[in-house]
Short mmCIF file of C-alpha atoms in Angstrom, two decimals:
data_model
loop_
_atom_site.label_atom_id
_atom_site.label_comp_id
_atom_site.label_asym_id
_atom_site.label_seq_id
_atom_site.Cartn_x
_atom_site.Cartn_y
_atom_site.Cartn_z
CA UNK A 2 86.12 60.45 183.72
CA UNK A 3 89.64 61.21 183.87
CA UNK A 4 90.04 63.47 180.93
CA UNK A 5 92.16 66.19 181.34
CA UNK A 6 91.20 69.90 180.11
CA UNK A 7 91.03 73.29 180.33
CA UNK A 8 88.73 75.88 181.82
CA UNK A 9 86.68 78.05 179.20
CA UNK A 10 83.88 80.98 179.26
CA UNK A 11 82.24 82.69 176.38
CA UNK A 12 82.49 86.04 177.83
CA UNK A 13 86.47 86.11 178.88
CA UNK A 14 88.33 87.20 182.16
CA UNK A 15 88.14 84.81 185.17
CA UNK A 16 85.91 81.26 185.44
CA UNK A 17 83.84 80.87 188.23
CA UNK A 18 83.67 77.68 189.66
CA UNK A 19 81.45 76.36 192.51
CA UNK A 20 82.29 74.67 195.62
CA UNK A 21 78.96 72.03 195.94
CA UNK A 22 77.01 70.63 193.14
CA UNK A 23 74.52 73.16 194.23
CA UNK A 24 76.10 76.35 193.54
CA UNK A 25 76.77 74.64 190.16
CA UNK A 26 73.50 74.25 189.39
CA UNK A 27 73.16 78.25 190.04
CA UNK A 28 75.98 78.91 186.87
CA UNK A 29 74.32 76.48 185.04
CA UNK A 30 70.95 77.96 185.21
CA UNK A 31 72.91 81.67 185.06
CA UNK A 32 74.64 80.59 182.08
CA UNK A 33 77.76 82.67 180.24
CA UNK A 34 75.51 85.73 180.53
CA UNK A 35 74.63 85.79 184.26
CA UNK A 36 73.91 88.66 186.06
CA UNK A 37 77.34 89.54 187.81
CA UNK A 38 75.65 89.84 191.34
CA UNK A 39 74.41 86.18 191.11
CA UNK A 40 78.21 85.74 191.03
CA UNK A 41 79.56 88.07 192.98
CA UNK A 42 76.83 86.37 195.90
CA UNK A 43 78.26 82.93 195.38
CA UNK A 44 81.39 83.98 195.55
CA UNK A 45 80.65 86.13 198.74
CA UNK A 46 79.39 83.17 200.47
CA UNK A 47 82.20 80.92 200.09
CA UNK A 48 79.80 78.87 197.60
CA UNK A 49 82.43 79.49 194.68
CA UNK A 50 85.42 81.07 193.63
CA UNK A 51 87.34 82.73 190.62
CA UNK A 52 90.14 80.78 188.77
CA UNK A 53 91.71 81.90 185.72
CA UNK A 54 90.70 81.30 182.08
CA UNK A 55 92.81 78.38 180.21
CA UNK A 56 93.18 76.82 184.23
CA UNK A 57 93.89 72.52 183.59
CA UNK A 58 91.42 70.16 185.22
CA UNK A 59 91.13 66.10 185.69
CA UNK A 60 86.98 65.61 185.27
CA UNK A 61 85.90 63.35 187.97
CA UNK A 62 82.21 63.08 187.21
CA UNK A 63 79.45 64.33 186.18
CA UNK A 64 75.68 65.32 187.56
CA UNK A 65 72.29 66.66 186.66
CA UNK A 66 72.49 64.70 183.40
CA UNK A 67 75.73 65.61 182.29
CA UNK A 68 75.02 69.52 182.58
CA UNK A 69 77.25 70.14 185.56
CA UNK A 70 80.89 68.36 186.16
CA UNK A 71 83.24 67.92 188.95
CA UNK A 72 86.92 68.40 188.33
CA UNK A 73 89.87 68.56 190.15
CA UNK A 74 92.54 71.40 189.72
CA UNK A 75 95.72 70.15 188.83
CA UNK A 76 97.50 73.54 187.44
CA UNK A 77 97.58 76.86 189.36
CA UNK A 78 97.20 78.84 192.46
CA UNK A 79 93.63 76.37 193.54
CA UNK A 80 95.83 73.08 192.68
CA UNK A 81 94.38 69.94 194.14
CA UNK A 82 90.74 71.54 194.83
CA UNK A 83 87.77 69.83 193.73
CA UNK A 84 85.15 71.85 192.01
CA UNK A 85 81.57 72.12 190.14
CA UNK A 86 81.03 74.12 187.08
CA UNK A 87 78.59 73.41 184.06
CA UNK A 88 80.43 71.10 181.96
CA UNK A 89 80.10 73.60 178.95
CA UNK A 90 83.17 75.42 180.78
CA UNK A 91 85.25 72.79 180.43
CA UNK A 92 87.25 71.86 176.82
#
């Protein structure tokens, strides 16, 4: 807990980043590969949105044994929000 780092995807472009631990556990289980609908639905519901690639985060915690972690934004347009994303995202 409060490390500092930087938002990362396999596949490039924007990192989508969940709202509630629950939608997190949706990109976990969707993985670098997921389906862009899965996405897109999260993101349509207000259960996640897009930040971009390289964005700096504080980790505040982790949760379903270390696969998902909850940062907070401290660099960019979502500064201050708190957010879930599988911690593989985050280097």
């Amino acid at each position: 807990m409060g490390e500092i780092g930087v938002l990362e995807n396999d596949h490039g472009g924007p990192v989508v980043v969940a709202l509630d631990p629950d939608s997190a556990t949706v990109l976990v289980k969707a993985g670098d590969v997921a389906d862009g609908s899965e996405l897109a639905f999260l993101i349509e519901q207000g259960r996640a949105v897009e930040v971009e690639r390289g964005t700096t985060v504080r980790v505040l915690g982790t949760a379903s044994h270390g696969r998902v972690v909850h940062v907070r934004i401290i660099a960019g347009p979502w500064e201050s929000r708190k957010v879930w994303l599988p911690a593989r995202w985050v280097r």
